[in-house]
Structures are given as structure tokens and as C-alpha cells.
Short mmCIF file of C-alpha atoms in Angstrom, two decimals:
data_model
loop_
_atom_site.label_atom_id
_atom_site.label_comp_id
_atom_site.label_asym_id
_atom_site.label_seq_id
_atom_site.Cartn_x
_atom_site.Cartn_y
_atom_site.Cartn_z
CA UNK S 1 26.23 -23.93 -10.00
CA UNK S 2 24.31 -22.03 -7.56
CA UNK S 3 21.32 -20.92 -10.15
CA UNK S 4 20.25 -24.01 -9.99
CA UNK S 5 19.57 -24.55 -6.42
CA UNK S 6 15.96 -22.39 -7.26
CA UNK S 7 13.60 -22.94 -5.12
CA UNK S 8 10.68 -22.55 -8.15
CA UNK S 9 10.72 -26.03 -8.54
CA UNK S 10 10.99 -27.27 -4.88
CA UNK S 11 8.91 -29.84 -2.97
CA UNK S 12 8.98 -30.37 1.08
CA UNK S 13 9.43 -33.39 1.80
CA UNK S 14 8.74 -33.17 5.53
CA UNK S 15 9.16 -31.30 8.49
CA UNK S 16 9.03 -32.45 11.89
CA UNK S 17 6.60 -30.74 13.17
CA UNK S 18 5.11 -31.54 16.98
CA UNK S 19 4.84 -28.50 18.92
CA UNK S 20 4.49 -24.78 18.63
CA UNK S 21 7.96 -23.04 18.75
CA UNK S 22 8.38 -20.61 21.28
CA UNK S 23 10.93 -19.09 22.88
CA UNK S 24 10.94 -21.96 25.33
CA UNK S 25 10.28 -24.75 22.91
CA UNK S 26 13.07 -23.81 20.45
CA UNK S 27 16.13 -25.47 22.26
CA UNK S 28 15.11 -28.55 19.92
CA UNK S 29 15.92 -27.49 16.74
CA UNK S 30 13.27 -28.21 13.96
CA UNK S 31 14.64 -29.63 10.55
CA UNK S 32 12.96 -28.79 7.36
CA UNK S 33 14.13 -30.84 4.41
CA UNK S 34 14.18 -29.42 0.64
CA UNK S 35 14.35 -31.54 -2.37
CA UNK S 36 14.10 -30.52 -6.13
CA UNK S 37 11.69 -32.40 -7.85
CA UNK S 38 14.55 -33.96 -10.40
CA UNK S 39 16.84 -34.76 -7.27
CA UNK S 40 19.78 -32.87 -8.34
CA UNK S 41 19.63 -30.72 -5.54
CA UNK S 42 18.65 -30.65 -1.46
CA UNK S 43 18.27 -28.16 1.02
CA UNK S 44 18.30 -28.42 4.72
CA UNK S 45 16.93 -25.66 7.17
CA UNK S 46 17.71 -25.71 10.93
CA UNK S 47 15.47 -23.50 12.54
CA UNK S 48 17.14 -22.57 16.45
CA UNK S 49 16.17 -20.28 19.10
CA UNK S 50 14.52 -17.37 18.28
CA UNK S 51 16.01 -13.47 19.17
CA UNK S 52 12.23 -11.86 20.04
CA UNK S 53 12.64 -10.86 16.37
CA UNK S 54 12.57 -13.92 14.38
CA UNK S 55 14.04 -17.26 14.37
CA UNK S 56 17.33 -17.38 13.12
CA UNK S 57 17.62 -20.09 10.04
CA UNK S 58 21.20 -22.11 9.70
CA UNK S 59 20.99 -23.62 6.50
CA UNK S 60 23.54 -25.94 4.48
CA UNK S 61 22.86 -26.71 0.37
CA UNK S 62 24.13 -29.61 -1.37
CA UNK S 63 24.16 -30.42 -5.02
CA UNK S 64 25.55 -33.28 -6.31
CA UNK S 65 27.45 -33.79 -2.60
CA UNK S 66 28.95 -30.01 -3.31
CA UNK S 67 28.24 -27.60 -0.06
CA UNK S 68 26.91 -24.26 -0.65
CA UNK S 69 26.32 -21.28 1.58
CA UNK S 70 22.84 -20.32 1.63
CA UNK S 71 21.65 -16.96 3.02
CA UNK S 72 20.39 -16.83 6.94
CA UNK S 73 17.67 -14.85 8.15
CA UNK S 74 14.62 -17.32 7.45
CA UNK S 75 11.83 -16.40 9.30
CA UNK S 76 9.26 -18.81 10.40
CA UNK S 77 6.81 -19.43 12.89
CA UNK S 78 4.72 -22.93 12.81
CA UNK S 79 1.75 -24.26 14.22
CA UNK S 80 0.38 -27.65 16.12
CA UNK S 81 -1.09 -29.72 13.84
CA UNK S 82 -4.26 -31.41 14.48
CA UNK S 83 -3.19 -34.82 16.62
CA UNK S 84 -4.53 -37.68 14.79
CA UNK S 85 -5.14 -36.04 11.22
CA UNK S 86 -1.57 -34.68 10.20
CA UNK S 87 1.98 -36.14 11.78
CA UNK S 88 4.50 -34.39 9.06
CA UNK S 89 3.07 -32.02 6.82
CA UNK S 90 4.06 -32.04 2.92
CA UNK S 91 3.13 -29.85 0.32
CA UNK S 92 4.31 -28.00 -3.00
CA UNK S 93 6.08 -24.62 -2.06
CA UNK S 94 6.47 -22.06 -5.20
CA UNK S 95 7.52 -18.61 -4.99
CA UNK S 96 4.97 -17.56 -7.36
CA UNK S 97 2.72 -19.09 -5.07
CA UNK S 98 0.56 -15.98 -2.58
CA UNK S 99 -0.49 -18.42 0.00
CA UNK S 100 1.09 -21.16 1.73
CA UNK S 101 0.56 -23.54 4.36
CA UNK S 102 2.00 -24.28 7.77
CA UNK S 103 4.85 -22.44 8.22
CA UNK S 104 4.88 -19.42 6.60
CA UNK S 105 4.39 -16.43 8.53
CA UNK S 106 6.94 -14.23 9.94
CA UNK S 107 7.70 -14.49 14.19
CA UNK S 108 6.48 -11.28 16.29
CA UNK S 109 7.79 -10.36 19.59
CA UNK S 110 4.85 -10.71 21.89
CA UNK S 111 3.03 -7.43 22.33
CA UNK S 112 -0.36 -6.39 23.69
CA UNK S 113 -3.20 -6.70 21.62
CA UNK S 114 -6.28 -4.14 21.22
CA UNK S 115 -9.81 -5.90 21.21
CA UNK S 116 -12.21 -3.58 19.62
CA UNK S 117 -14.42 -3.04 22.44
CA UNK S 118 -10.92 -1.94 23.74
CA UNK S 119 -11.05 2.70 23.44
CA UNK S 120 -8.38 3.46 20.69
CA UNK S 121 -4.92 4.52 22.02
CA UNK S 122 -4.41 6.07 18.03
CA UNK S 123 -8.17 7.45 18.04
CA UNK S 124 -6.43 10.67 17.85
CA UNK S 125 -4.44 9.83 14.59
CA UNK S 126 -6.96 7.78 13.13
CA UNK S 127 -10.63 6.70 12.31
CA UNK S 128 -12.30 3.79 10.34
CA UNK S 129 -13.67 3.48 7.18
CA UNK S 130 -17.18 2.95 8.94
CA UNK S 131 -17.20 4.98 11.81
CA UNK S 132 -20.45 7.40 12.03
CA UNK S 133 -20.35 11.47 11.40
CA UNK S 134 -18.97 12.33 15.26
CA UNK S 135 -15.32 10.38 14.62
CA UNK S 136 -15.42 11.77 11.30
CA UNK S 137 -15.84 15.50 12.20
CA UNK S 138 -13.12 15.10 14.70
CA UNK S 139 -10.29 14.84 12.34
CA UNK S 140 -12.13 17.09 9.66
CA UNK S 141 -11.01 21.08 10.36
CA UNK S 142 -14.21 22.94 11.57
CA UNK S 143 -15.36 25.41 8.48
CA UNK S 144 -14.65 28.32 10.52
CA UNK S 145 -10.47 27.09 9.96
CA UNK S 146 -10.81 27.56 6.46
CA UNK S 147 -9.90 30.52 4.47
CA UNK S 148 -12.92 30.90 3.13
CA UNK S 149 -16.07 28.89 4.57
CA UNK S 150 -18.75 30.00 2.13
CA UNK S 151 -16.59 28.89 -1.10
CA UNK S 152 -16.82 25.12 -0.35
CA UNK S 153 -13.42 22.70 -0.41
CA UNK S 154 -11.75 21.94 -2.74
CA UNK S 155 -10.92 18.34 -2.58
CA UNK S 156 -8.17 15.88 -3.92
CA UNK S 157 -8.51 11.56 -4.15
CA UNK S 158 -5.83 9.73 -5.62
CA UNK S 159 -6.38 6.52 -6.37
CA UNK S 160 -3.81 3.29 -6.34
CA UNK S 161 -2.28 1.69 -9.11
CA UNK S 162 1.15 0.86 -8.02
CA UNK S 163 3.70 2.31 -11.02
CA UNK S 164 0.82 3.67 -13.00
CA UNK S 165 1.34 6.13 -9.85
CA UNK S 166 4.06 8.04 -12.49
CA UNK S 167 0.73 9.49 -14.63
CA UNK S 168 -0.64 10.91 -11.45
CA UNK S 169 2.59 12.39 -10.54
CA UNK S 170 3.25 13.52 -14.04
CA UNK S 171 -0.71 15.05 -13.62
CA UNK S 172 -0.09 17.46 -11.18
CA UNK S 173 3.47 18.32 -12.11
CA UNK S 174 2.00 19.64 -15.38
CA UNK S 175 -1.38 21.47 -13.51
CA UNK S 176 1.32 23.13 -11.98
CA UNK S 177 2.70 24.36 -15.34
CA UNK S 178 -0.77 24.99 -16.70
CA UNK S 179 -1.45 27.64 -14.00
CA UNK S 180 -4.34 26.75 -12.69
CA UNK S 181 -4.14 23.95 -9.95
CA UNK S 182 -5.93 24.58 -6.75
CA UNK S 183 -4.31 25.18 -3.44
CA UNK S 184 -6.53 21.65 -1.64
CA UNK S 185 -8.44 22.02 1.50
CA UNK S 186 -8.48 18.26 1.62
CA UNK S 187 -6.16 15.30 0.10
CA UNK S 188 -6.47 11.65 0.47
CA UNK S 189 -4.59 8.92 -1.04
CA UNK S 190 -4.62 5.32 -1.00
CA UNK S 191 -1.35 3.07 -2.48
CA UNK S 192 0.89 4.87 -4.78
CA UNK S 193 -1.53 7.66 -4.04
CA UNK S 194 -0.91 7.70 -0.61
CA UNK S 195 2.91 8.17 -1.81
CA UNK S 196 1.99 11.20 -4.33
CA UNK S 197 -0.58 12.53 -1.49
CA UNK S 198 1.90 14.53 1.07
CA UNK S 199 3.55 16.49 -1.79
CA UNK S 200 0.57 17.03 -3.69
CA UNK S 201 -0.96 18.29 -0.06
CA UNK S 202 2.09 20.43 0.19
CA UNK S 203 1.73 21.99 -3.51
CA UNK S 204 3.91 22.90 -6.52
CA UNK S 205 6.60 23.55 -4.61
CA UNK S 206 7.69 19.76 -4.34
CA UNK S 207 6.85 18.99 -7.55
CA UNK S 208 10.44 18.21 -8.35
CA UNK S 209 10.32 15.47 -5.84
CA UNK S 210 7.26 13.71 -7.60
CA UNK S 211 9.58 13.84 -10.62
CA UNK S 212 12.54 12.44 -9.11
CA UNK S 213 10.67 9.71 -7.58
CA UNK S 214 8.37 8.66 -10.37
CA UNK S 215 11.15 9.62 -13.69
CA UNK S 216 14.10 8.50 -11.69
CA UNK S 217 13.45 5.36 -9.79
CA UNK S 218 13.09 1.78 -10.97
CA UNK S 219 11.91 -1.51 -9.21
CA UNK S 220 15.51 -1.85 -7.72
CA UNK S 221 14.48 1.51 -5.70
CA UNK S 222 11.15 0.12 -4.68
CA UNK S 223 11.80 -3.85 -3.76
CA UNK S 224 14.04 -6.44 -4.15
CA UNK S 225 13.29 -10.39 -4.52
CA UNK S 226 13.75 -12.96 -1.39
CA UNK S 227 15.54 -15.71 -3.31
CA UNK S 228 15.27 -18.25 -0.58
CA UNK S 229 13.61 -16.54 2.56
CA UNK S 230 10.42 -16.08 -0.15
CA UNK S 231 9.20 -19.47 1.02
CA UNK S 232 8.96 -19.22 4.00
CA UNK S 233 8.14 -14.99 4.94
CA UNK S 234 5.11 -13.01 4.03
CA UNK S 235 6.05 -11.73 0.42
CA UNK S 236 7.73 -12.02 -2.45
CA UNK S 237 9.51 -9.20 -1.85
CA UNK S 238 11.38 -7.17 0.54
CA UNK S 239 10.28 -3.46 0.51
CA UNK S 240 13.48 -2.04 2.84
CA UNK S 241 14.45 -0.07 -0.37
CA UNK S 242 10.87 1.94 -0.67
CA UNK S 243 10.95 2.49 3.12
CA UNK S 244 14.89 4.17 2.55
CA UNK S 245 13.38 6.18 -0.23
CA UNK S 246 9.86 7.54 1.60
CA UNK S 247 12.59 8.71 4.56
CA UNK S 248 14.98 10.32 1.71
CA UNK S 249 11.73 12.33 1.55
CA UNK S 250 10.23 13.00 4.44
CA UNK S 251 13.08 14.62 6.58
CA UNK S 252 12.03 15.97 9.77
CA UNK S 253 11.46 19.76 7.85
CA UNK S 254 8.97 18.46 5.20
CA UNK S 255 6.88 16.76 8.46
CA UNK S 256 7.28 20.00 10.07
CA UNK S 257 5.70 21.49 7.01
CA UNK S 258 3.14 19.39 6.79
CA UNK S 259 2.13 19.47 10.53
CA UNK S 260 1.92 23.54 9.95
CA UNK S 261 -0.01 22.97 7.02
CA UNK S 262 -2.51 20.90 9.00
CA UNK S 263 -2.64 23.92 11.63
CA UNK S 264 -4.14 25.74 8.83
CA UNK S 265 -7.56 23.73 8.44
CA UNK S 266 -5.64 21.73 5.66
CA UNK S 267 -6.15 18.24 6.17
CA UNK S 268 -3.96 15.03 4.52
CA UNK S 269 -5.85 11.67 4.81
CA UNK S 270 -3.79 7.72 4.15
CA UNK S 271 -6.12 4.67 4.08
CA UNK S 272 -4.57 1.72 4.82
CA UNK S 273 -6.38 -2.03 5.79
CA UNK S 274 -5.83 -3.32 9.00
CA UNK S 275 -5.14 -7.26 8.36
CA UNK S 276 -6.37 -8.89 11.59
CA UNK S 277 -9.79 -7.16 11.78
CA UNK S 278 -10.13 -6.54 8.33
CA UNK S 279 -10.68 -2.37 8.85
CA UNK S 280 -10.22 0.50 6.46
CA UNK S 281 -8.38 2.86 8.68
CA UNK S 282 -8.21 6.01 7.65
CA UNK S 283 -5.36 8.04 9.11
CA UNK S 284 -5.39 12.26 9.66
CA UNK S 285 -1.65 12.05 8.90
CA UNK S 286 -1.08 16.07 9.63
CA UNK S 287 -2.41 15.71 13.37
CA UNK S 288 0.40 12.47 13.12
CA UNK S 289 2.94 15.25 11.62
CA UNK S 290 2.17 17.99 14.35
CA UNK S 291 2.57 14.86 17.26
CA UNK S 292 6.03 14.43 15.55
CA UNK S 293 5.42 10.68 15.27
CA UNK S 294 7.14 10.81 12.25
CA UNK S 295 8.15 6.95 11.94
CA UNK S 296 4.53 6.59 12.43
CA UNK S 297 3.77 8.57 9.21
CA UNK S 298 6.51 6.86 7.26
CA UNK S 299 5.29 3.10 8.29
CA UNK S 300 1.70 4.15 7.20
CA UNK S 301 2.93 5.24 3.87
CA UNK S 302 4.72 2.02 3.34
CA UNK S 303 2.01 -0.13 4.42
CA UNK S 304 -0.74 1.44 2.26
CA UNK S 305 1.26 0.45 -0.76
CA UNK S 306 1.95 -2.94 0.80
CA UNK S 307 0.47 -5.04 -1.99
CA UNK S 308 -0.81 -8.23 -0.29
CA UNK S 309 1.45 -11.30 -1.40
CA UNK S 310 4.13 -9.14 -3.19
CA UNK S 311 4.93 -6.72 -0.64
CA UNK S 312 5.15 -7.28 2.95
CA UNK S 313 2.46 -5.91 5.17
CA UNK S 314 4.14 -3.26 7.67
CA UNK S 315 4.03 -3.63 11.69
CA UNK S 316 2.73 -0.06 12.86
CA UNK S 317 3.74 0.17 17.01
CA UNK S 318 2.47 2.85 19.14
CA UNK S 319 2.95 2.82 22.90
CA UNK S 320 -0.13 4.05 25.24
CA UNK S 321 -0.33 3.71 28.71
CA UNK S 322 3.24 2.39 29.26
CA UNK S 323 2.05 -0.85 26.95
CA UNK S 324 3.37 -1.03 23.71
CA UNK S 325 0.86 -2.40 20.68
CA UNK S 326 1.42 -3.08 17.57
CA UNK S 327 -0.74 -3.92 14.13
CA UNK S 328 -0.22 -5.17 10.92
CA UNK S 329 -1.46 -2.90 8.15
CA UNK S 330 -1.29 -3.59 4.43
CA UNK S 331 -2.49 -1.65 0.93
CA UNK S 332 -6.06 0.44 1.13
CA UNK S 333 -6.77 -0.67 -2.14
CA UNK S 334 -7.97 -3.78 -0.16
CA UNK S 335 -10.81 -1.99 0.68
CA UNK S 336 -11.32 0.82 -1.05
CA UNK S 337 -9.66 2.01 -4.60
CA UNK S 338 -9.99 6.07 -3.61
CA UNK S 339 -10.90 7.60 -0.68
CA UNK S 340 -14.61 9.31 -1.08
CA UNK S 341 -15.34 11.10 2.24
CA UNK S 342 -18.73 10.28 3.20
CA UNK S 343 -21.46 13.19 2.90
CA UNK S 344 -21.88 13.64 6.67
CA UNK S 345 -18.17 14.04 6.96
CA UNK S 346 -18.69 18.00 5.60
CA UNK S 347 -21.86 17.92 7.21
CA UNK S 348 -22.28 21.25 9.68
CA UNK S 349 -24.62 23.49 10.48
CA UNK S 350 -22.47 26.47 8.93
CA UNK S 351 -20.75 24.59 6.37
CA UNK S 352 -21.40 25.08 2.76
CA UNK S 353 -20.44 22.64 0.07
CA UNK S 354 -21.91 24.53 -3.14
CA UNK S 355 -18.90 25.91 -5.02
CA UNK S 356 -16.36 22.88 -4.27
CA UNK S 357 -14.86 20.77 -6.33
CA UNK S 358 -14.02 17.17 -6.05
CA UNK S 359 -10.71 15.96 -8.15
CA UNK S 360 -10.46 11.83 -8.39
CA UNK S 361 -7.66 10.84 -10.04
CA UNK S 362 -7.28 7.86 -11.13
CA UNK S 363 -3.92 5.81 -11.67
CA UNK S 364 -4.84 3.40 -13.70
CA UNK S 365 -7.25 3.39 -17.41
CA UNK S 366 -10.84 2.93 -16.35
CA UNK S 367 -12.07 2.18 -19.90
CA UNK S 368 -9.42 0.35 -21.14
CA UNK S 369 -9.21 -1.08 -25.42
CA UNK S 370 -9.72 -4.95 -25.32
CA UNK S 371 -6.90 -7.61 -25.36
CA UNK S 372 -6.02 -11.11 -25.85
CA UNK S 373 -5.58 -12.65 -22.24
CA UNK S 374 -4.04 -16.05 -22.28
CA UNK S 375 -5.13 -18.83 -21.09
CA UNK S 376 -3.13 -19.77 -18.18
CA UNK S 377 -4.51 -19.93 -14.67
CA UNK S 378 -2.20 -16.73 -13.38
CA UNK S 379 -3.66 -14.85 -16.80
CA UNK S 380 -6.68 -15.27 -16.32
CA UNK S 381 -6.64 -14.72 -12.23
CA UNK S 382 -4.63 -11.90 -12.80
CA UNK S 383 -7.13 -10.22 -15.46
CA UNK S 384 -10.34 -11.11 -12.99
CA UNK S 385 -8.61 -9.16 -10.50
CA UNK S 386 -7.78 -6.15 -12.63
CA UNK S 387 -11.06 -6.06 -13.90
CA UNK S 388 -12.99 -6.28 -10.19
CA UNK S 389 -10.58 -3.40 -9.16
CA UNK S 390 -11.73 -1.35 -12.23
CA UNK S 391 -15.25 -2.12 -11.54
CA UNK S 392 -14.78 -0.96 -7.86
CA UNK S 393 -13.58 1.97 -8.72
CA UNK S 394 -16.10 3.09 -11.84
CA UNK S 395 -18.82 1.86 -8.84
CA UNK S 396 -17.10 4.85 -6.47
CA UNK S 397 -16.60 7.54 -9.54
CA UNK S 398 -19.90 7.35 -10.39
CA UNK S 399 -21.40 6.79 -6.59
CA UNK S 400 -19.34 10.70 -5.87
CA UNK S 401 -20.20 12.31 -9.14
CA UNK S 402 -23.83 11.96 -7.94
CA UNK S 403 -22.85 13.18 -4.21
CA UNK S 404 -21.52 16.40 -6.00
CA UNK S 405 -24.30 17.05 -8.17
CA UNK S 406 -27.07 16.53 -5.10
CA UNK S 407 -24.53 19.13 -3.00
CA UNK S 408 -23.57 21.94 -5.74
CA UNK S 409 -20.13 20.45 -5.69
CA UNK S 410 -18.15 20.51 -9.11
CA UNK S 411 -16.57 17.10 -9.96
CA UNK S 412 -14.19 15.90 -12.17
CA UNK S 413 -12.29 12.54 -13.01
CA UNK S 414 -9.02 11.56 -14.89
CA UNK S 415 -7.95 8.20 -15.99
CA UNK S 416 -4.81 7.00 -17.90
CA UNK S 417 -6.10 7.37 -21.37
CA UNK S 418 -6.48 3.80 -23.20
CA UNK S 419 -5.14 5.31 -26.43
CA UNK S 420 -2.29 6.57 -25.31
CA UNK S 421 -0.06 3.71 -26.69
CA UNK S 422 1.91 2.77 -23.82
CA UNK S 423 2.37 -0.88 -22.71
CA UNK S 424 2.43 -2.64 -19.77
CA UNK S 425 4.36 -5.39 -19.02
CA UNK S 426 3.35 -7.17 -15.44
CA UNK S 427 7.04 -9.10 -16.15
CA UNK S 428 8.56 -6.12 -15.41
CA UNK S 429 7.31 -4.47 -12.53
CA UNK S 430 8.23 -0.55 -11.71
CA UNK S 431 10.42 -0.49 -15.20
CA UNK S 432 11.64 2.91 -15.30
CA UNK S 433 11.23 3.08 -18.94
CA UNK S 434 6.86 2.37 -18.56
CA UNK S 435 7.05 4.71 -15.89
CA UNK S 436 8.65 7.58 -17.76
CA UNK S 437 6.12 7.03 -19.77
CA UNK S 438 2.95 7.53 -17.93
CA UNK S 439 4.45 10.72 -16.26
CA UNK S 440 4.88 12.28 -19.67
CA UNK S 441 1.69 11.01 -20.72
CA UNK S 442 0.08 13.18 -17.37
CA UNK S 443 2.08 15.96 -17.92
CA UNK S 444 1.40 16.63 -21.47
CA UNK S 445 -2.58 16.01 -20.76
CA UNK S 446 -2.63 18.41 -17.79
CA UNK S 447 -0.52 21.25 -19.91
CA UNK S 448 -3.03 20.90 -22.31
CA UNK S 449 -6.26 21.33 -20.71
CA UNK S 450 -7.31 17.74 -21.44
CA UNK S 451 -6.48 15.97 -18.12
CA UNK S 452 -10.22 16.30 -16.36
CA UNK S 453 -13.42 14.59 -17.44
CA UNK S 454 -16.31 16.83 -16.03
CA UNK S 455 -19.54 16.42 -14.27
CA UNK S 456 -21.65 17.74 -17.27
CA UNK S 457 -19.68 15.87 -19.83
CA UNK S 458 -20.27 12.28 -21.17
CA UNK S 459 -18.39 9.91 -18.15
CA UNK S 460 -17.41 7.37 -19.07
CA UNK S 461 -16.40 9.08 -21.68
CA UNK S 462 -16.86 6.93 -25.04
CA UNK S 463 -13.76 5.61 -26.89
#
């Protein structure tokens, strides 16, 4: 019965472990034993040489002395232990678990690695989170690009939220209906927002691809679950499926569109976190569009929605002076929960802000009704976390309302509304039904004038 050949339950009992494998070191195989914890069942992986990808996994199942076909494709890469402190490693492996030990992370073909006193072959495409007002002004449009330079811009941050992403799509789709949603100077977007962010850049006229994405789609669109390579890769799931659906989207034309767009003094910003130096990069995805680097702009929409632990983080490779880099990016909700450009960003001598308006929007309920959390460990983790992200991002609502004010900018927030009766359950991730849902919920808000919380008024607003 192959169901129960789960690897929930499973406990290493060793693994040889003595050297680093390499491509050189990997004519000895390495053997990894499984072993349910009631004995029933046994696994046995044979890791062999690697194909500059990953190393290929031969594995053979047994239950009860029954073979069973197991899936290849395991990828691993392990480390020397210390001599003299560990000889075979042993531990507990779950696939609920978001960190394990020794060998867990995925094989890389060798590539060259930038040092950051190293000049940035993508400083071009991209800036960090913390770089001063010159790198910022280089991939902000001089005033003199936009239509009108005295009016101020008119401004655009969408938040994450993963599928609470449906309200903000369901948002603008009705703004559009109402009339009266601006034509953005600048939109960033971070997560699901960084998903919503190229169409809501390129205006009403792809709102019906919002709606097909966000009304349409369920989690079997977005991900799919690594039964048995979950142990031993870098998520829980696989995202292939959301990388098939962002290129569904983003044929060459709509690229083309946005890279003319850009050539207007329009600009699109993605935020993503670099994982190995732990940088908010913040990428001017129109100058990637005009470049026509368009798998570029695809990977960096995948990897800003790459939620540590559940989704995979994404390899972005660029080639520069005949070398060929590469670096792994995940979500910009690490960081940052919405993209608030800095003050010096608009900063120029004949630049005015007074008359612009900043839009957050935020996809996800800021004030949210109390509940009962229970009292399990992954409950109560899980609610700690929700609540420092909602902290983070009242902290950067309130931190831009007063930029606008001190600037003669107008602001104005939205928020999923805590009273709107819909209920989320984190057992079903990306349900189409929730989802549905939420984009009503935005459309019906925005068609009826109540979507935005304003500067003057009461924020947060009182429940």
C-alpha cells in the first residue's frame, strides 16, 4: 500500500557520510537509509554521480519485503562533518519541518560568484534596498520624462500576502469600473504584489488577466507537493506550475509593452531578498523589459513570491563579461512588506511632490477581529509570525503617511476589511473558493467608493 510509505513519520537512521561529494568524489555512491518509526516500512537512497545539475537519486522501497518504485530526482548536496565530533549523522526528518540538517540543500553547477566590493554586472537592472539617493535616481525617470512635472506622481505599493493577493486584484479590477483609477507614474510590488504589479503598471486594459489569474486558478496552478524529494530539497513545494502560468502571461508582446511603457518615464519596481547576503534588491523591471531579458523578468517574479520553506527560492543567472553568475533570490516580504521609496528617491532640484498621491495596498487585514489560536507549537509560531508581519507593515503605513503629509503628497491605504466574513483556512492554501472571495470582496469595495482609508481620516481606522 504505497500511502503508507509517508515520509511524515520517518527517522534516518544513518548515512555514511565522510567526504564532500563532488563531481569527483561521487564514483562511491553514498547510502542513506530510511526507517518508519513503527518498522513497517524502509527506504534506501543511492545517491551517484552528479549531471552539473543535481545528483541523480536511485531509490528502492520495501514494505513488509514488497518492492516499490519510488520517484528519482532527489537532490542533495552534503557536507564534511567535523572529524572527531560526528561519524554518521542521525536526526528526525519531517516534511512539515522548514529547516533541516546535513543534507538538505539542492546541488548547483559551479558558477562565479560576485563579492560585494565586486561593481554590479545587473547595476543597470537593479539597486538595493539601502543604497544612497545617486543609485536611486538612476533607475527613477528624471521629472522632465513625465507628462506633467509640476502635478507630482502618482504612486502605487502593493503589498504581499500570498492568496489574499485575489482582494488586491479584485481592488483595481473594480477602480477600473468605478471610473476613477489613476494612470501610475510609479508601481512597486513585493510577493503576490509583485505578480498583480506589471498589469496594474500596464492599466485597465489587462484587468481581465488579474481576473483570470486570481478567480480562476487554485493551488494546483500555483505549486504542487514533493512527496519524497521534500526531505531532502529546499521546499515543500515545487513552484514549476506558477513559473508556467507567469509565462502564459508575459508573452514577448506584453514585455514589449511594458518596456515602451518604461520609455515613457513610467517606472515598474519588484523587490525581492537576495539569500546569501541577505539584500533587499530592488529591481527597475521596465529597463529589464526594454533589454529584452525577459526570462530575467519572469525568474524575478517567481522568486519574490518564493515563500521561504514552502516555496523554493529561484536561481536568477546573468552573464557579464563572458562569466556567467548566478544568485539565489527568494520573497521581498523578507525584508520589507511594501515597497516605500525613500524621500530622496523623488528628490530633484525641479521636482515637485505636492499634488501626488501615494496608494498602499495592502493584501492582507491590518486590524484584524480577535481569535482563538490553539495551542500547538506550529499555532502559535504561525500566529507570532502573522502578527510581526502585520506589525511591520502598520510600522511602514504609518512611517509613509507622515512622508506624504511633510511633502504635500495625498495618501491613502486599503486593507482586507476584518468584517468582511470570509475565512481563512492555512489547511488549504490558494483554495479557489477563499480566493473568489477576497476578489469580490475588492471589487465590490472599490465600486463603491469605500476601498481607500485617507490621510485626514482616522487610520487605523477603529472597528
Amino acid at each position: 500500500m504505497r500511502a503508507s510509505l509517508s515520509l511524515a513519520r520517518a527517522v534516518l537512521v544513518h548515512s555514511d557520510i565522510d567526504e564532500p561529494i563532488t563531481t569527483a568524489s561521487a564514483e562511491r555512491p553514498l547510502t542513506v537509509d530510511f526507517t518508519l518509526e513503527d518498522g513497517t516500512a524502509s527506504a534506501r537512497y543511492q545517491i551517484t554521480a552528479p549531471d552539473h545539475e543535481n545528483h541523480r537519486a536511485e531509490s528502492q522501497l520495501t514494505e513488509q519485503g514488497q518492492s516499490l518504485d519510488a520517484p528519482e530526482g532527489i537532490k542533495m548536496i552534503c557536507t564534511k562533518p567535523n572529524k572527531g565530533i560526528v561519524g554518521r549523522r542521525s536526526f528526525v526528518m519531517g516534511l512539515g519541518a522548514t529547516a533541516l540538517s546535513a543534507c538538505t540543500s539542492p546541488v548547483q553547477t559551479p558558477l562565479a560568484t560576485r563579492v560585494e566590493t565586486d561593481n554590479d554586472p545587473l547595476s543597470r537592472f537593479r539597486l538595493f534596498a539601502d543604497d544612497g539617493p545617486d543609485e536611486w535616481r538612476k533607475h527613477l525617470h528624471p521629472p522632465s520624462s513625465l507628462p506633467d512635472p509640476s502635478a507630482g506622481p502618482n504612486v502605487l505599493a502593493l503589498s504581499g500576502g500570498g492568496e489574499d493577493g485575489a482582494f488586491g486584484a479584485g481592488a483595481l479590477v473594480g477602480w477600473s469600473k468605478r471610473g476613477d483609477r489613476p494612470n501610475f507614474d510609479l508601481v512597486t510590488g513585493i510577493s503576490t504584489g509583485a505578480l498583480i504589479a506589471p498589469f496594474a503598471f500596464m492599466g485597465p486594459n489587462y484587468d481581465n488577466v488579474l481576473t483570470r489569474v486570481f478567480t480562476e486558478s487554485d493551488a494546483g496552478d500555483i505549486m504542487r507537493m514533493r512527496p519524497f524529494q521534500a526531505v531532502f530539497s529546499d521546499a515543500l513545494y515545487d513552484t514549476a506550475p506558477l513559473a508556467a502560468l507567469i509565462t502564459q502571461h508575459t508573452p514577448p508582446s506584453f514585455l514589449r509593452a511594458i518596456a515602451q511603457k518604461h520609455r515613457t518615464g513610467k517606472s515598474l519596481l519588484i523587490v525581492t531578498s537576495e539569500l546569501d547576503s541577505a539584500r533587499a534588491s530592488v529591481w527597475d523591471m521596465g529597463a529589464i523589459a526594454a533589454a529584452g531579458q525577459y526570462e530575467l523578468f519572469r525568474s524575478i517574479l517567481r522568486a519574490s513570491a518564493a515563500l521561504p520553506g514552502l516555496f523554493p527560492p529561484v536561481n536568477l543567472r546573468y552573464t557579464a563579461g563572458g562569466k556567467t553568475y548566478a544568485e539565489t533570490h527568494v520573497d521581498g516580504g523578507v525584508h520589507m512588506q511594501f515597497l516605500a521609496v525613500p524621500s530622496f528617491a523623488f528628490t530633484t532640484p525641479d521636482h515637485r511632490l505636492q499634488g501626488g498621491h501615494i496608494y498602499v495596498l495592502i493584501n492582507n487585514t491590518l486590524n484584524p477581529a480577535p481569535e482563538t489560536v490553539g495551542r500547538s507549537a506550529l499555532s502559535i509560531s504561525q500566529q507570532a509570525l502573522t502578527t510581526t508581519g502585520r506589525a511591520n507593515a502598520l510600522l511602514q503605513v504609518n512611517a509613509t503617511q507622515l512622508y506624504a503629509r511633510g511633502r504635500g503628497l495625498r495618501f491613502s491605504v486599503t486593507s482586507i476589511d476584518p468584517k468582511s466574513g470570509i475565512v481563512y483556512d492555512p489547511s488549504d492554501r490558494f483554495s479557489s473558493t477563499y480566493m473568489n472571495a477576497l476578489y469580490q470582496h475588492g471589487v465590490e469595495r472599490a465600486q463603491s467608493g469605500t476601498l481607500w482609508t485617507n490621510a485626514k481620516e482616522e487610520w487605523p481606522p477603529r472597528q
